[in-house]
Coordinates of N, CA and C in Angstrom, one line a residue:
M85 N 35.5 102.1 87.4 CA 36.4 101.7 86.7 C 36.2 100.3 85.7
I86 N 36.8 101.4 84.3 CA 36.1 100.3 83.4 C 37.2 98.8 83.4
E87 N 36.6 97.8 82.9 CA 37.4 96.9 83.8 C 38.3 96.0 82.1
I88 N 39.4 95.9 81.7 CA 39.8 96.4 80.5 C 40.4 94.2 80.5
T89 N 40.5 93.8 79.5 CA 40.8 92.5 79.3 C 41.6 91.8 78.7
A90 N 43.0 91.4 78.6 CA 43.9 91.6 77.9 C 43.5 90.7 76.6
P91 N 44.3 91.3 75.7 CA 43.6 90.4 74.1 C 44.3 89.2 73.4
E92 N 43.5 88.6 72.7 CA 44.7 86.9 72.6 C 45.5 87.5 72.1
T93 N 46.7 86.5 71.8 CA 47.8 86.8 71.3 C 47.6 86.4 69.9
P94 N 48.1 87.8 68.8 CA 47.6 87.7 67.9 C 48.0 86.6 66.9
V95 N 47.9 86.4 66.5 CA 48.6 85.4 65.1 C 48.2 85.5 63.3
R96 N 49.5 85.7 62.5 CA 49.4 86.1 61.4 C 48.6 85.3 60.5
R97 N 48.0 85.6 59.6 CA 47.7 84.8 58.5 C 48.1 83.9 58.3
G98 N 47.8 81.8 58.6 CA 48.6 81.2 57.7 C 49.0 80.7 59.0
G99 N 48.2 81.6 60.2 CA 48.6 80.7 61.3 C 49.9 80.8 63.0
R100 N 50.6 82.1 61.8 CA 51.9 82.1 62.7 C 51.6 83.3 62.6
V101 N 53.0 82.9 64.4 CA 53.0 83.9 65.5 C 53.9 84.9 65.1
P102 N 53.9 86.2 65.3 CA 54.8 86.9 64.8 C 55.9 86.5 65.8
S103 N 57.7 86.7 64.9 CA 58.5 86.6 65.3 C 58.9 87.9 65.8
R104 N 60.0 87.3 67.1 CA 60.6 88.4 68.5 C 61.8 88.4 67.3
T105 N 61.9 88.7 66.4 CA 63.7 88.0 65.5 C 63.6 89.6 65.2
G106 N 62.4 90.1 64.6 CA 62.6 91.2 64.2 C 63.1 92.8 64.7
P107 N 62.3 92.9 66.1 CA 62.0 94.0 66.6 C 63.6 94.0 67.2
A108 N 64.1 92.5 68.0 CA 65.1 91.7 68.7 C 66.6 92.9 67.3
L109 N 66.3 93.0 66.0 CA 67.4 92.6 65.3 C 67.6 94.2 65.4
V110 N 66.3 94.7 65.1 CA 66.7 95.9 65.2 C 67.0 96.9 66.2
A111 N 66.7 96.9 67.6 CA 67.1 97.1 68.9 C 68.9 96.8 69.0
A112 N 68.6 94.9 68.9 CA 70.4 95.1 68.4 C 71.5 95.7 67.6
V113 N 70.8 96.4 66.4 CA 71.5 97.1 65.7 C 71.7 98.1 66.1
L114 N 70.4 99.2 66.6 CA 70.5 100.1 66.7 C 71.5 100.5 68.3
L115 N 71.3 99.5 69.2 CA 72.2 99.5 70.2 C 73.8 99.2 70.1
V116 N 74.5 98.8 69.4 CA 75.4 98.3 68.0 C 75.8 100.3 68.3
L117 N 74.9 100.8 67.2 CA 75.4 101.9 66.4 C 75.7 103.1 68.1
H118 N 74.3 103.2 68.2 CA 74.3 104.1 69.4 C 75.4 103.8 70.9
T119 N 75.8 102.8 70.7 CA 77.0 102.6 71.6 C 78.3 103.0 70.8
A120 N 78.2 102.5 69.5 CA 79.4 103.4 68.6 C 79.4 105.0 69.0
F121 N 79.0 105.7 68.6 CA 78.8 107.2 68.2 C 78.7 107.6 69.9
A122 N 77.9 107.2 71.0 CA 78.2 107.6 72.4 C 80.1 107.8 72.9
L123 N 80.8 106.6 72.3 CA 81.3 106.1 73.0 C 82.7 106.9 72.2
R124 N 82.6 107.4 71.0 CA 83.7 107.9 69.8 C 83.1 109.5 70.6
N125 N 82.4 109.7 70.8 CA 81.5 110.9 71.5 C 82.9 111.7 72.2
H126 N 82.5 110.3 73.4 CA 83.2 110.7 74.5 C 84.9 110.7 73.9
A127 N 85.5 109.8 73.2 CA 86.5 109.4 73.2 C 87.4 110.4 72.4
R128 N 86.4 111.4 72.0 CA 86.8 113.2 70.8 C 86.7 114.3 72.1
F129 N 86.5 113.7 73.0 CA 85.9 115.2 74.0 C 84.8 116.2 73.8
R130 N 84.1 115.7 73.5 CA 82.5 116.3 73.3 C 81.8 115.9 74.7
T131 N 81.9 115.3 75.6 CA 81.3 114.9 76.9 C 81.4 115.8 77.4
T132 N 80.6 116.3 78.3 CA 80.8 117.6 79.5 C 81.0 116.5 81.1
G133 N 81.5 118.2 81.8 CA 80.8 117.7 82.8 C 79.3 117.5 83.4
Y134 N 78.8 118.8 83.0 CA 76.8 118.4 82.8 C 76.7 117.6 81.5
D135 N 76.0 116.4 81.5 CA 76.0 116.2 83.0 C 76.3 114.5 83.9
L136 N 77.5 113.9 82.8 CA 78.5 113.0 82.6 C 79.3 113.4 83.5
G137 N 80.1 114.3 83.9 CA 80.7 114.0 84.7 C 80.2 113.8 86.4
I138 N 78.8 114.4 86.4 CA 78.1 115.3 87.7 C 78.2 113.5 87.8
F139 N 77.2 112.8 86.8 CA 76.6 111.6 87.6 C 77.6 110.5 87.2
G140 N 79.1 110.6 86.1 CA 79.7 109.6 87.2 C 80.7 109.4 88.8
Q141 N 80.4 110.9 89.2 CA 80.6 110.7 90.1 C 79.4 110.6 91.0
A142 N 78.4 110.6 90.1 CA 77.1 110.3 92.0 C 77.3 108.5 91.6
V143 N 77.8 107.8 90.2 CA 77.8 106.7 90.3 C 79.0 106.0 91.3
R144 N 78.8 106.5 90.8 CA 81.3 106.0 91.5 C 81.0 106.2 93.4
E145 N 79.8 107.3 94.2 CA 79.7 107.7 95.4 C 78.6 106.2 96.0
W146 N 77.8 105.9 94.4 CA 77.1 105.2 94.9 C 78.1 103.1 94.9
A147 N 78.9 103.5 94.2 CA 79.3 102.0 93.9 C 79.9 101.9 95.8
A148 N 80.6 102.7 95.6 CA 81.2 102.9 97.3 C 79.9 102.7 98.3
G149 N 79.3 102.5 98.1 CA 78.3 102.6 99.2 C 77.9 103.8 100.2
R150 N 77.7 105.4 99.5 CA 77.9 106.4 100.0 C 76.3 107.0 99.0
L151 N 75.8 107.5 100.0 CA 74.7 108.3 98.7 C 75.7 110.1 98.0
P152 N 75.3 109.7 97.0 CA 76.0 110.5 96.3 C 75.8 112.0 96.1
A153 N 76.9 112.1 96.1 CA 77.6 114.0 96.3 C 78.5 113.8 94.6
S154 N 78.7 114.9 94.7 CA 79.4 116.1 93.3 C 79.7 117.5 93.1
A155 N 81.7 117.1 94.1 CA 81.8 118.0 93.2 C 82.0 119.6 92.3
I156 N 81.4 118.5 90.9 CA 81.0 119.5 89.9 C 80.3 120.1 89.6
R157 N 78.8 120.0 90.3 CA 78.0 120.9 91.0 C 77.7 121.5 92.0
T158 N 78.7 121.4 92.6 CA 79.1 122.2 93.2 C 79.5 124.0 93.1
A159 N 79.8 123.9 91.9 CA 80.1 125.4 91.3 C 78.9 126.1 90.9
S160 N 78.1 125.5 90.7 CA 76.6 126.3 91.0 C 76.2 126.0 91.7
A161 N 76.0 125.5 93.0 CA 75.7 125.1 94.2 C 75.2 126.6 95.0
P162 N 73.8 126.5 95.8 CA 73.8 127.8 96.8 C 74.9 128.2 97.7
P163 N 75.2 129.2 97.9 CA 75.7 129.8 99.4 C 75.5 128.7 100.3
G164 N 77.6 128.1 100.5 CA 77.2 128.2 102.2 C 77.6 125.9 101.6
F165 N 77.9 125.5 100.1 CA 78.3 124.5 99.9 C 80.0 125.1 99.3
E166 N 80.5 125.5 99.1 CA 81.8 126.6 98.6 C 83.0 124.8 98.5
G167 N 83.4 124.5 98.0 CA 84.4 123.9 98.4 C 84.4 122.4 99.1
E168 N 82.4 122.0 99.2 CA 81.8 120.5 99.1 C 81.4 119.8 98.3
A169 N 81.1 118.8 98.6 CA 80.6 118.4 97.4 C 78.7 118.1 97.9
L170 N 78.4 118.3 97.0 CA 77.0 118.8 96.8 C 76.6 117.5 96.3
P171 N 75.5 117.2 97.7 CA 74.2 115.7 97.8 C 73.6 116.2 96.9
L172 N 73.7 115.0 96.1 CA 72.8 114.9 94.3 C 71.2 114.6 94.7
L173 N 70.6 114.2 95.7 CA 69.8 113.6 96.4 C 68.2 115.0 96.9
G174 N 69.4 115.9 97.2 CA 68.1 117.6 97.3 C 68.4 118.4 96.6
D175 N 69.2 118.5 94.7 CA 69.1 118.7 93.9 C 68.0 118.0 92.9
H176 N 68.1 116.8 92.3 CA 67.4 115.8 91.7 C 67.3 114.4 92.3
F177 N 65.6 114.0 92.7 CA 65.1 112.9 92.8 C 65.7 111.6 92.4
H178 N 67.1 111.2 92.3 CA 67.1 110.4 91.3 C 67.8 108.7 91.7
P179 N 67.2 108.0 92.7 CA 67.8 107.4 93.0 C 68.1 106.0 92.8
V180 N 67.4 105.7 91.7 CA 67.5 104.4 90.3 C 68.9 104.7 89.9
V181 N 70.0 105.6 90.3 CA 70.6 105.8 89.5 C 71.6 104.9 89.8
A182 N 71.4 104.2 91.0 CA 72.3 103.7 92.3 C 72.2 101.7 91.2
L183 N 71.7 102.1 90.8 CA 71.6 100.7 90.1 C 72.8 100.6 89.0
L184 N 73.7 101.7 88.7 CA 74.9 101.4 88.3 C 75.7 101.1 88.8
G185 N 76.1 101.2 90.2 CA 77.0 101.2 91.6 C 77.9 100.0 91.2
P186 N 76.9 98.8 91.3 CA 77.9 97.9 91.1 C 78.4 97.2 89.2
V187 N 77.9 98.1 88.5 CA 78.9 97.8 87.5 C 79.7 98.4 87.4
Y188 N 79.5 100.0 88.1 CA 80.8 100.8 87.9 C 82.2 100.4 88.9
R189 N 81.4 99.5 90.3 CA 82.4 99.0 91.0 C 83.6 97.5 90.6
L190 N 82.5 96.8 89.6 CA 83.9 96.0 88.7 C 84.2 96.8 87.2
V191 N 83.7 98.2 86.4 CA 84.4 98.7 85.1 C 83.9 100.0 86.0
P192 N 85.3 100.3 86.6 CA 85.5 102.3 87.2 C 85.7 102.9 86.1
R193 N 84.7 103.1 85.8 CA 84.4 103.3 84.0 C 83.5 104.2 83.8
V194 N 83.4 105.9 83.5 CA 82.2 106.6 83.0 C 81.9 106.3 82.1
E195 N 82.8 105.4 81.1 CA 81.9 104.7 79.7 C 80.7 104.0 80.2
V196 N 80.6 103.4 81.4 CA 79.9 102.4 82.2 C 78.3 103.1 82.2
L197 N 78.4 104.6 82.0 CA 77.3 105.3 81.3 C 76.8 105.3 80.6
L198 N 77.8 105.1 79.7 CA 76.9 105.7 78.1 C 77.1 104.4 77.3
V199 N 77.6 103.7 77.7 CA 77.0 102.2 77.7 C 75.5 101.4 77.8
A200 N 75.2 102.2 79.2 CA 74.4 101.5 80.4 C 73.2 102.5 79.6
Q201 N 73.1 103.5 78.9 CA 72.4 104.1 78.5 C 71.8 103.5 77.3
T202 N 72.7 104.1 76.4 CA 72.1 102.9 75.1 C 71.6 101.3 75.2
V203 N 71.8 100.4 76.3 CA 71.5 99.0 76.2 C 69.8 100.1 76.7
L204 N 69.6 101.1 77.9 CA 68.1 101.9 78.3 C 67.1 101.7 77.4
V205 N 68.0 102.6 75.7 CA 67.2 102.6 75.0 C 66.5 101.6 74.2
S206 N 68.0 101.2 74.3 CA 67.7 99.8 72.8 C 66.6 98.6 74.0
A207 N 66.4 98.3 74.9 CA 65.2 97.6 75.3 C 63.7 98.0 75.7
A208 N 63.5 99.6 75.3 CA 62.5 100.5 75.1 C 62.4 100.0 74.2
V209 N 63.5 100.1 72.7 CA 63.0 100.0 71.8 C 62.6 98.9 71.0
Y210 N 63.3 97.5 72.2 CA 62.7 96.6 71.4 C 61.0 96.1 72.1
V211 N 60.7 96.6 73.0 CA 59.7 97.3 74.0 C 58.6 97.5 73.3
T212 N 59.1 98.1 72.8 CA 57.9 98.9 71.6 C 57.4 98.5 70.7
G213 N 59.0 97.7 70.4 CA 58.4 96.7 68.6 C 57.6 96.0 68.8
R214 N 57.5 94.9 70.2 CA 57.0 93.6 70.1 C 55.7 94.1 70.6
T215 N 55.1 95.5 71.1 CA 54.1 95.9 71.6 C 52.9 96.2 70.0
A216 N 54.3 96.5 68.9 CA 53.3 97.3 67.7 C 53.0 95.9 67.1
Q217 N 53.5 94.4 67.8 CA 53.5 93.6 67.1 C 52.4 92.8 67.2
R218 N 51.7 92.8 69.1 CA 50.7 92.1 69.4 C 49.6 93.3 69.5
H219 N 49.5 94.7 69.2 CA 48.8 95.2 68.7 C 47.8 95.3 67.6
L220 N 49.2 95.0 66.3 CA 49.1 95.6 65.0 C 49.1 94.3 64.1
P221 N 48.7 93.2 64.8 CA 48.3 92.1 64.0 C 49.2 91.9 62.9
E222 N 47.8 92.9 62.5 CA 47.2 92.9 60.8 C 48.6 93.6 59.9
L223 N 49.2 94.1 60.5 CA 49.7 95.8 59.3 C 51.5 94.6 59.6
W224 N 51.8 93.9 58.7 CA 53.2 93.1 58.2 C 54.1 93.9 58.3
G225 N 55.1 93.2 59.1 CA 56.6 94.5 59.9 C 56.3 95.6 60.6
A226 N 55.2 95.7 61.4 CA 55.1 96.4 62.4 C 55.6 96.5 63.2
G227 N 56.0 95.9 63.5 CA 57.0 95.5 65.2 C 58.6 95.5 64.4
P228 N 59.6 95.7 63.6 CA 60.8 96.6 63.6 C 60.3 97.8 63.1
V229 N 59.0 97.8 62.4 CA 59.1 99.1 61.7 C 58.9 100.0 62.7
V230 N 58.4 99.9 64.1 CA 57.5 101.0 65.2 C 59.3 101.5 66.0
A231 N 59.6 99.9 66.1 CA 61.2 99.7 66.8 C 62.6 100.7 66.0
A232 N 62.1 100.6 65.0 CA 62.5 101.6 64.3 C 62.2 102.6 64.0
V233 N 61.3 103.0 64.2 CA 60.9 104.7 64.6 C 60.8 104.9 65.6
C234 N 60.4 104.1 67.2 CA 61.1 104.5 68.1 C 63.3 104.9 68.5
G235 N 63.7 104.0 67.9 CA 65.1 104.5 67.5 C 65.6 105.5 66.9
L236 N 65.4 105.3 65.9 CA 65.7 106.6 65.4 C 64.6 107.9 65.7
A237 N 64.0 108.3 66.5 CA 63.1 109.1 66.4 C 63.9 111.1 67.2
W238 N 63.8 112.4 67.4 CA 64.9 112.8 67.2 C 64.9 112.7 69.0
G239 N 63.8 112.8 70.4 CA 64.1 113.2 71.7 C 64.8 111.8 72.0
T240 N 65.1 110.4 70.5 CA 65.9 109.4 71.3 C 67.2 109.7 70.9
Q241 N 67.5 110.3 69.8 CA 68.7 110.1 69.1 C 69.7 111.4 70.2
A242 N 68.3 112.6 69.9 CA 69.3 113.8 71.2 C 69.2 113.2 72.6
L243 N 68.8 111.7 73.1 CA 69.1 112.1 74.7 C 70.9 110.5 74.2
V244 N 71.1 110.0 73.3 CA 72.5 109.5 73.0 C 72.8 110.2 73.0
G245 N 73.0 112.1 72.4 CA 74.2 112.4 71.8 C 74.2 114.0 73.0
F246 N 73.8 113.3 73.9 CA 74.1 114.4 75.4 C 74.1 113.4 76.3
D247 N 75.7 113.1 76.2 CA 76.0 112.7 77.7 C 75.7 111.3 78.2
F248 N 75.3 112.0 79.5 CA 74.7 110.8 79.8 C 73.1 111.7 80.8
H249 N 72.1 111.1 80.6 CA 71.1 111.2 82.3 C 69.9 110.4 81.9
E250 N 69.1 110.5 83.6 CA 68.5 109.7 84.4 C 67.6 109.5 83.4
V251 N 67.5 110.0 82.6 CA 65.6 109.9 82.1 C 65.7 108.3 81.2
A252 N 67.5 108.2 80.8 CA 67.2 107.5 80.3 C 66.6 105.5 80.5
F253 N 66.8 106.0 81.9 CA 66.1 105.2 82.6 C 64.0 104.9 82.6
A254 N 64.1 106.0 81.9 CA 62.3 105.8 82.0 C 62.1 106.0 80.9
L255 N 62.8 105.5 79.9 CA 61.8 104.6 79.0 C 61.8 104.1 78.5
P256 N 62.5 102.6 79.5 CA 62.0 101.0 79.0 C 60.9 100.8 80.4
L257 N 60.5 101.7 81.2 CA 59.6 101.7 82.1 C 58.5 102.5 81.5
L258 N 58.2 103.7 80.7 CA 57.7 104.0 80.3 C 56.7 102.8 79.0
A259 N 57.9 102.7 78.0 CA 57.9 101.0 77.2 C 57.5 99.9 78.2
L260 N 56.8 99.6 79.3 CA 56.7 98.4 79.9 C 55.6 98.8 80.5
A261 N 55.1 99.8 80.9 CA 53.8 100.0 81.5 C 52.6 100.4 80.2
C262 N 53.0 101.0 78.8 CA 51.9 101.4 78.2 C 51.6 99.7 77.5
R263 N 52.6 98.7 77.3 CA 52.7 97.4 76.9 C 51.1 96.9 77.9
A264 N 52.0 96.8 78.9 CA 50.8 96.3 80.1 C 48.8 96.7 79.5
Y265 N 49.4 98.6 80.1 CA 48.5 99.1 79.6 C 47.4 98.3 78.3
L266 N 48.3 98.7 77.2 CA 47.5 98.0 76.2 C 47.1 96.3 76.7
D267 N 47.5 95.9 76.9 CA 47.4 94.3 77.3 C 46.0 94.0 78.3
G268 N 46.1 94.8 79.2 CA 44.8 95.5 80.2 C 45.3 94.8 81.3
R269 N 46.3 94.2 81.3 CA 47.5 94.7 82.9 C 47.4 95.5 83.2
L270 N 46.7 96.2 84.3 CA 46.0 97.3 84.8 C 47.3 97.9 86.3
R271 N 47.3 95.8 86.5 CA 48.3 96.2 88.1 C 49.7 96.5 87.6
A272 N 49.8 95.7 86.5 CA 51.5 95.8 86.2 C 52.0 97.3 86.0
A273 N 50.9 97.7 84.3 CA 51.1 99.2 83.8 C 51.9 99.6 85.4
A274 N 51.1 100.0 86.4 CA 50.5 100.9 87.6 C 52.2 100.5 88.0
G275 N 52.3 99.4 88.5 CA 53.9 99.1 88.7 C 54.9 100.0 87.8
W276 N 54.7 99.0 87.0 CA 56.0 100.2 85.9 C 55.6 101.6 85.9
A277 N 55.0 101.9 86.3 CA 54.4 103.4 86.4 C 55.1 104.4 87.1
A278 N 54.9 103.5 88.3 CA 55.4 103.8 89.9 C 57.0 103.9 89.8
G279 N 57.6 103.1 89.3 CA 59.0 103.0 89.1 C 59.2 104.4 88.3
L280 N 58.6 106.0 87.5 CA 59.1 106.2 87.6 C 59.4 107.3 88.5
L281 N 58.8 107.1 89.2 CA 58.9 108.0 91.0 C 60.7 108.3 91.1
L282 N 61.5 106.9 90.8 CA 62.6 106.7 90.9 C 63.7 107.5 90.5
V283 N 63.1 107.7 89.3 CA 63.9 108.5 88.2 C 63.8 109.8 88.4
K284 N 63.6 110.3 88.0 CA 63.3 111.7 87.9 C 62.3 112.5 89.6
E285 N 62.3 113.5 89.6 CA 60.2 113.8 90.6 C 60.1 114.3 89.9
D286 N 59.6 115.3 89.0 CA 59.1 115.7 87.9 C 58.4 115.0 87.0
L287 N 58.8 113.4 87.0 CA 58.6 112.1 86.5 C 56.8 111.9 86.7
G288 N 57.1 112.5 88.7 CA 55.8 112.3 89.4 C 54.2 112.2 88.3
A289 N 54.5 113.8 87.5 CA 53.2 114.0 86.5 C 52.7 112.7 85.6
T290 N 53.7 112.5 85.3 CA 53.8 111.5 84.3 C 53.4 109.7 84.4
A291 N 53.6 109.9 85.9 CA 53.4 108.3 86.9 C 52.1 108.6 87.6
A292 N 51.5 109.7 87.4 CA 49.8 110.7 88.0 C 48.8 110.0 86.3
V293 N 49.4 110.2 85.0 CA 48.7 110.3 84.3 C 48.2 108.8 84.2
F294 N 48.8 107.8 84.4 CA 49.1 106.7 84.3 C 48.3 106.7 85.6
G295 N 47.6 106.4 86.6 CA 47.2 106.9 87.5 C 45.3 107.0 87.3
L296 N 45.6 107.9 86.6 CA 44.4 108.1 85.5 C 43.9 107.5 84.5
L297 N 45.0 106.9 83.7 CA 44.3 105.5 83.2 C 43.9 104.7 83.3
V298 N 44.5 104.0 84.1 CA 44.0 103.1 85.0 C 43.0 103.1 85.6
A299 N 42.5 103.8 86.7 CA 41.9 103.9 87.4 C 39.9 104.8 86.2
Y300 N 40.3 104.9 85.3 CA 38.8 105.5 84.7 C 38.8 104.7 83.1

Protein backbone atom coordinates (compact mmCIF):
# COMPACT_ATOMS: atom_id res chain seq x y z
CA MET A 1 0.00 0.00 0.00
CA ILE A 2 1.27 3.45 -0.86
CA GLU A 3 1.31 5.64 2.20
CA ILE A 4 -0.25 9.02 1.65
CA THR A 5 0.37 11.72 4.19
CA ALA A 6 -1.97 14.63 4.72
CA PRO A 7 -0.67 17.85 3.23
CA GLU A 8 -0.04 20.81 5.42
CA THR A 9 -2.83 23.34 5.75
CA PRO A 10 -2.42 25.67 2.78
CA VAL A 11 -1.57 29.29 3.48
CA ARG A 12 -1.89 32.03 0.93
CA ARG A 13 0.82 34.51 0.20
CA GLY A 14 0.90 36.98 3.02
CA GLY A 15 0.25 34.28 5.64
CA ARG A 16 -3.53 34.26 5.37
CA VAL A 17 -5.44 30.97 5.53
CA PRO A 18 -8.14 30.66 2.82
CA SER A 19 -11.50 31.76 4.24
CA ARG A 20 -14.51 29.48 4.37
CA THR A 21 -16.73 32.42 3.49
CA GLY A 22 -16.51 32.01 -0.29
CA PRO A 23 -17.61 28.36 -0.55
CA ALA A 24 -20.15 28.87 2.24
CA LEU A 25 -21.69 31.85 0.46
CA VAL A 26 -21.91 29.99 -2.85
CA ALA A 27 -23.50 26.99 -1.12
CA ALA A 28 -25.99 29.22 0.71
CA VAL A 29 -27.03 31.09 -2.44
CA LEU A 30 -27.49 27.86 -4.37
CA LEU A 31 -29.45 26.40 -1.47
CA VAL A 32 -31.93 29.29 -1.64
CA LEU A 33 -32.18 29.18 -5.44
CA HIS A 34 -32.51 25.41 -5.66
CA THR A 35 -35.07 25.26 -2.86
CA ALA A 36 -37.16 28.03 -4.39
CA PHE A 37 -37.07 26.28 -7.76
CA ALA A 38 -37.95 22.85 -6.34
CA LEU A 39 -40.87 24.16 -4.27
CA ARG A 40 -42.14 26.31 -7.14
CA ASN A 41 -41.92 23.32 -9.45
CA HIS A 42 -43.98 21.29 -7.00
CA ALA A 43 -46.54 24.08 -6.50
CA ARG A 44 -47.06 24.17 -10.28
CA PHE A 45 -47.84 20.41 -10.32
CA ARG A 46 -44.66 19.54 -12.20
CA THR A 47 -43.61 16.82 -9.78
CA THR A 48 -44.80 13.25 -10.23
CA GLY A 49 -45.55 10.03 -8.44
CA TYR A 50 -42.31 8.65 -9.89
CA ASP A 51 -40.28 9.40 -7.79
CA LEU A 52 -41.51 12.04 -5.37
CA GLY A 53 -44.77 10.26 -4.61
CA ILE A 54 -43.04 6.93 -4.09
CA PHE A 55 -40.40 8.34 -1.77
CA GLY A 56 -43.03 10.40 0.01
CA GLN A 57 -44.85 7.20 0.89
CA ALA A 58 -41.56 5.55 1.87
CA VAL A 59 -40.58 8.35 4.24
CA ARG A 60 -44.09 8.36 5.72
CA GLU A 61 -43.67 4.67 6.55
CA TRP A 62 -40.24 5.25 8.06
CA ALA A 63 -41.69 8.07 10.17
CA ALA A 64 -44.34 5.68 11.47
CA GLY A 65 -41.71 3.09 12.42
CA ARG A 66 -42.51 0.74 9.56
CA LEU A 67 -40.45 -0.58 6.66
CA PRO A 68 -40.96 1.48 3.49
CA ALA A 69 -43.68 0.45 1.07
CA SER A 70 -45.48 2.22 -1.75
CA ALA A 71 -48.93 1.75 -3.24
CA ILE A 72 -47.86 3.89 -6.20
CA ARG A 73 -45.00 1.54 -7.01
CA THR A 74 -47.47 -1.38 -7.02
CA ALA A 75 -48.81 -0.19 -10.38
CA SER A 76 -45.70 -1.56 -12.12
CA ALA A 77 -45.02 -4.38 -9.67
CA PRO A 78 -44.78 -8.07 -10.62
CA PRO A 79 -47.95 -10.21 -10.53
CA GLY A 80 -49.03 -11.06 -7.02
CA PHE A 81 -48.84 -7.58 -5.53
CA GLU A 82 -52.15 -6.32 -6.83
CA GLY A 83 -53.82 -4.14 -4.21
CA GLU A 84 -50.81 -4.23 -1.90
CA ALA A 85 -48.14 -1.70 -1.12
CA LEU A 86 -44.86 -2.87 -2.64
CA PRO A 87 -41.98 -3.25 -0.12
CA LEU A 88 -39.45 -0.77 -1.45
CA LEU A 89 -36.27 -2.25 0.04
CA GLY A 90 -36.88 -5.25 -2.20
CA ASP A 91 -37.13 -2.95 -5.20
CA HIS A 92 -34.10 -0.76 -4.49
CA PHE A 93 -31.93 -0.88 -1.38
CA HIS A 94 -31.90 2.67 0.00
CA PRO A 95 -32.17 2.52 3.82
CA VAL A 96 -30.45 5.93 4.08
CA VAL A 97 -33.84 7.47 3.25
CA ALA A 98 -34.88 6.53 6.79
CA LEU A 99 -32.89 9.56 7.98
CA LEU A 100 -35.75 11.72 6.72
CA GLY A 101 -38.30 9.86 8.85
CA PRO A 102 -37.86 11.98 12.01
CA VAL A 103 -38.03 15.20 9.98
CA TYR A 104 -41.19 14.03 8.22
CA ARG A 105 -42.69 13.14 11.59
CA LEU A 106 -42.23 16.76 12.68
CA VAL A 107 -43.31 18.24 9.33
CA PRO A 108 -45.52 15.66 7.55
CA ARG A 109 -45.36 17.20 4.09
CA VAL A 110 -43.78 15.82 0.94
CA GLU A 111 -42.00 19.14 0.43
CA VAL A 112 -39.63 17.99 3.19
CA LEU A 113 -38.01 15.66 0.65
CA LEU A 114 -37.47 18.47 -1.85
CA VAL A 115 -35.84 20.71 0.74
CA ALA A 116 -33.72 17.84 2.06
CA GLN A 117 -32.43 17.19 -1.45
CA THR A 118 -31.32 20.80 -1.93
CA VAL A 119 -29.63 20.77 1.49
CA LEU A 120 -27.68 17.64 0.53
CA VAL A 121 -26.64 19.23 -2.76
CA SER A 122 -25.46 22.39 -1.01
CA ALA A 123 -23.51 20.38 1.54
CA ALA A 124 -21.63 18.68 -1.30
CA VAL A 125 -21.03 22.06 -2.97
CA TYR A 126 -19.50 23.46 0.22
CA VAL A 127 -17.25 20.46 0.86
CA THR A 128 -16.05 20.48 -2.76
CA GLY A 129 -15.25 24.19 -2.56
CA ARG A 130 -13.30 23.77 0.67
CA THR A 131 -11.39 20.85 -0.85
CA ALA A 132 -10.37 23.05 -3.77
CA GLN A 133 -9.15 25.72 -1.35
CA ARG A 134 -7.05 23.20 0.51
CA HIS A 135 -5.44 21.57 -2.49
CA LEU A 136 -5.26 24.50 -4.93
CA PRO A 137 -4.06 27.27 -2.58
CA GLU A 138 -2.06 28.96 -5.32
CA LEU A 139 -5.19 29.64 -7.38
CA TRP A 140 -7.02 32.71 -6.15
CA GLY A 141 -10.75 32.10 -5.81
CA ALA A 142 -10.46 28.36 -6.36
CA GLY A 143 -12.91 27.54 -3.56
CA PRO A 144 -15.87 29.68 -4.66
CA VAL A 145 -15.29 28.96 -8.35
CA VAL A 146 -15.13 25.19 -7.95
CA ALA A 147 -18.12 25.30 -5.57
CA ALA A 148 -20.13 27.25 -8.15
CA VAL A 149 -19.14 24.88 -10.95
CA CYS A 150 -20.19 21.91 -8.82
CA GLY A 151 -23.54 23.45 -7.92
CA LEU A 152 -24.33 24.65 -11.44
CA ALA A 153 -23.17 21.50 -13.24
CA TRP A 154 -25.70 19.88 -15.53
CA GLY A 155 -25.92 16.73 -13.43
CA THR A 156 -26.61 18.74 -10.28
CA GLN A 157 -29.27 20.82 -12.01
CA ALA A 158 -30.90 17.70 -13.41
CA LEU A 159 -31.07 16.20 -9.92
CA VAL A 160 -32.66 19.31 -8.40
CA GLY A 161 -35.16 19.50 -11.26
CA PHE A 162 -36.15 15.84 -10.98
CA ASP A 163 -38.56 15.42 -8.08
CA PHE A 164 -36.57 13.58 -5.39
CA HIS A 165 -34.03 10.81 -5.75
CA GLU A 166 -32.05 8.86 -3.18
CA VAL A 167 -28.83 9.56 -5.08
CA ALA A 168 -28.89 13.03 -3.47
CA PHE A 169 -27.46 11.37 -0.35
CA ALA A 170 -24.49 10.18 -2.40
CA LEU A 171 -23.30 13.71 -3.24
CA PRO A 172 -22.03 14.77 0.21
CA LEU A 173 -20.70 11.26 0.86
CA LEU A 174 -18.67 11.35 -2.35
CA ALA A 175 -17.44 14.86 -1.62
CA LEU A 176 -16.32 13.89 1.88
CA ALA A 177 -14.72 10.66 0.64
CA CYS A 178 -12.76 12.54 -2.04
CA ARG A 179 -11.62 15.18 0.42
CA ALA A 180 -10.46 12.58 2.95
CA TYR A 181 -8.60 10.68 0.23
CA LEU A 182 -6.83 13.80 -1.03
CA ASP A 183 -5.92 14.68 2.57
CA GLY A 184 -4.37 11.25 3.00
CA ARG A 185 -6.97 10.16 5.58
CA LEU A 186 -7.55 6.78 4.01
CA ARG A 187 -9.67 5.24 6.77
CA ALA A 188 -12.00 8.21 6.71
CA ALA A 189 -12.19 8.00 2.91
CA ALA A 190 -13.09 4.32 3.10
CA GLY A 191 -15.71 5.05 5.76
CA TRP A 192 -17.44 7.78 3.77
CA ALA A 193 -17.34 5.64 0.62
CA ALA A 194 -18.82 2.69 2.50
CA GLY A 195 -21.82 4.87 3.30
CA LEU A 196 -22.71 4.72 -0.40
CA LEU A 197 -23.84 1.13 0.13
CA LEU A 198 -26.81 2.49 2.10
CA VAL A 199 -27.83 4.88 -0.68
CA LYS A 200 -28.52 2.46 -3.51
CA GLU A 201 -27.39 -1.00 -4.47
CA ASP A 202 -25.66 0.03 -7.71
CA LEU A 203 -23.37 2.45 -5.85
CA GLY A 204 -21.49 -0.57 -4.57
CA ALA A 205 -19.39 -0.30 -7.74
CA THR A 206 -18.40 3.26 -6.79
CA ALA A 207 -17.52 2.15 -3.28
CA ALA A 208 -15.41 -0.66 -4.77
CA VAL A 209 -13.45 1.87 -6.85
CA PHE A 210 -12.68 3.82 -3.71
CA GLY A 211 -11.56 0.59 -2.11
CA LEU A 212 -9.07 0.07 -4.92
CA LEU A 213 -7.78 3.63 -4.55
CA VAL A 214 -7.28 3.19 -0.82
CA ALA A 215 -5.60 -0.21 -1.26
CA TYR A 216 -3.19 0.90 -3.97
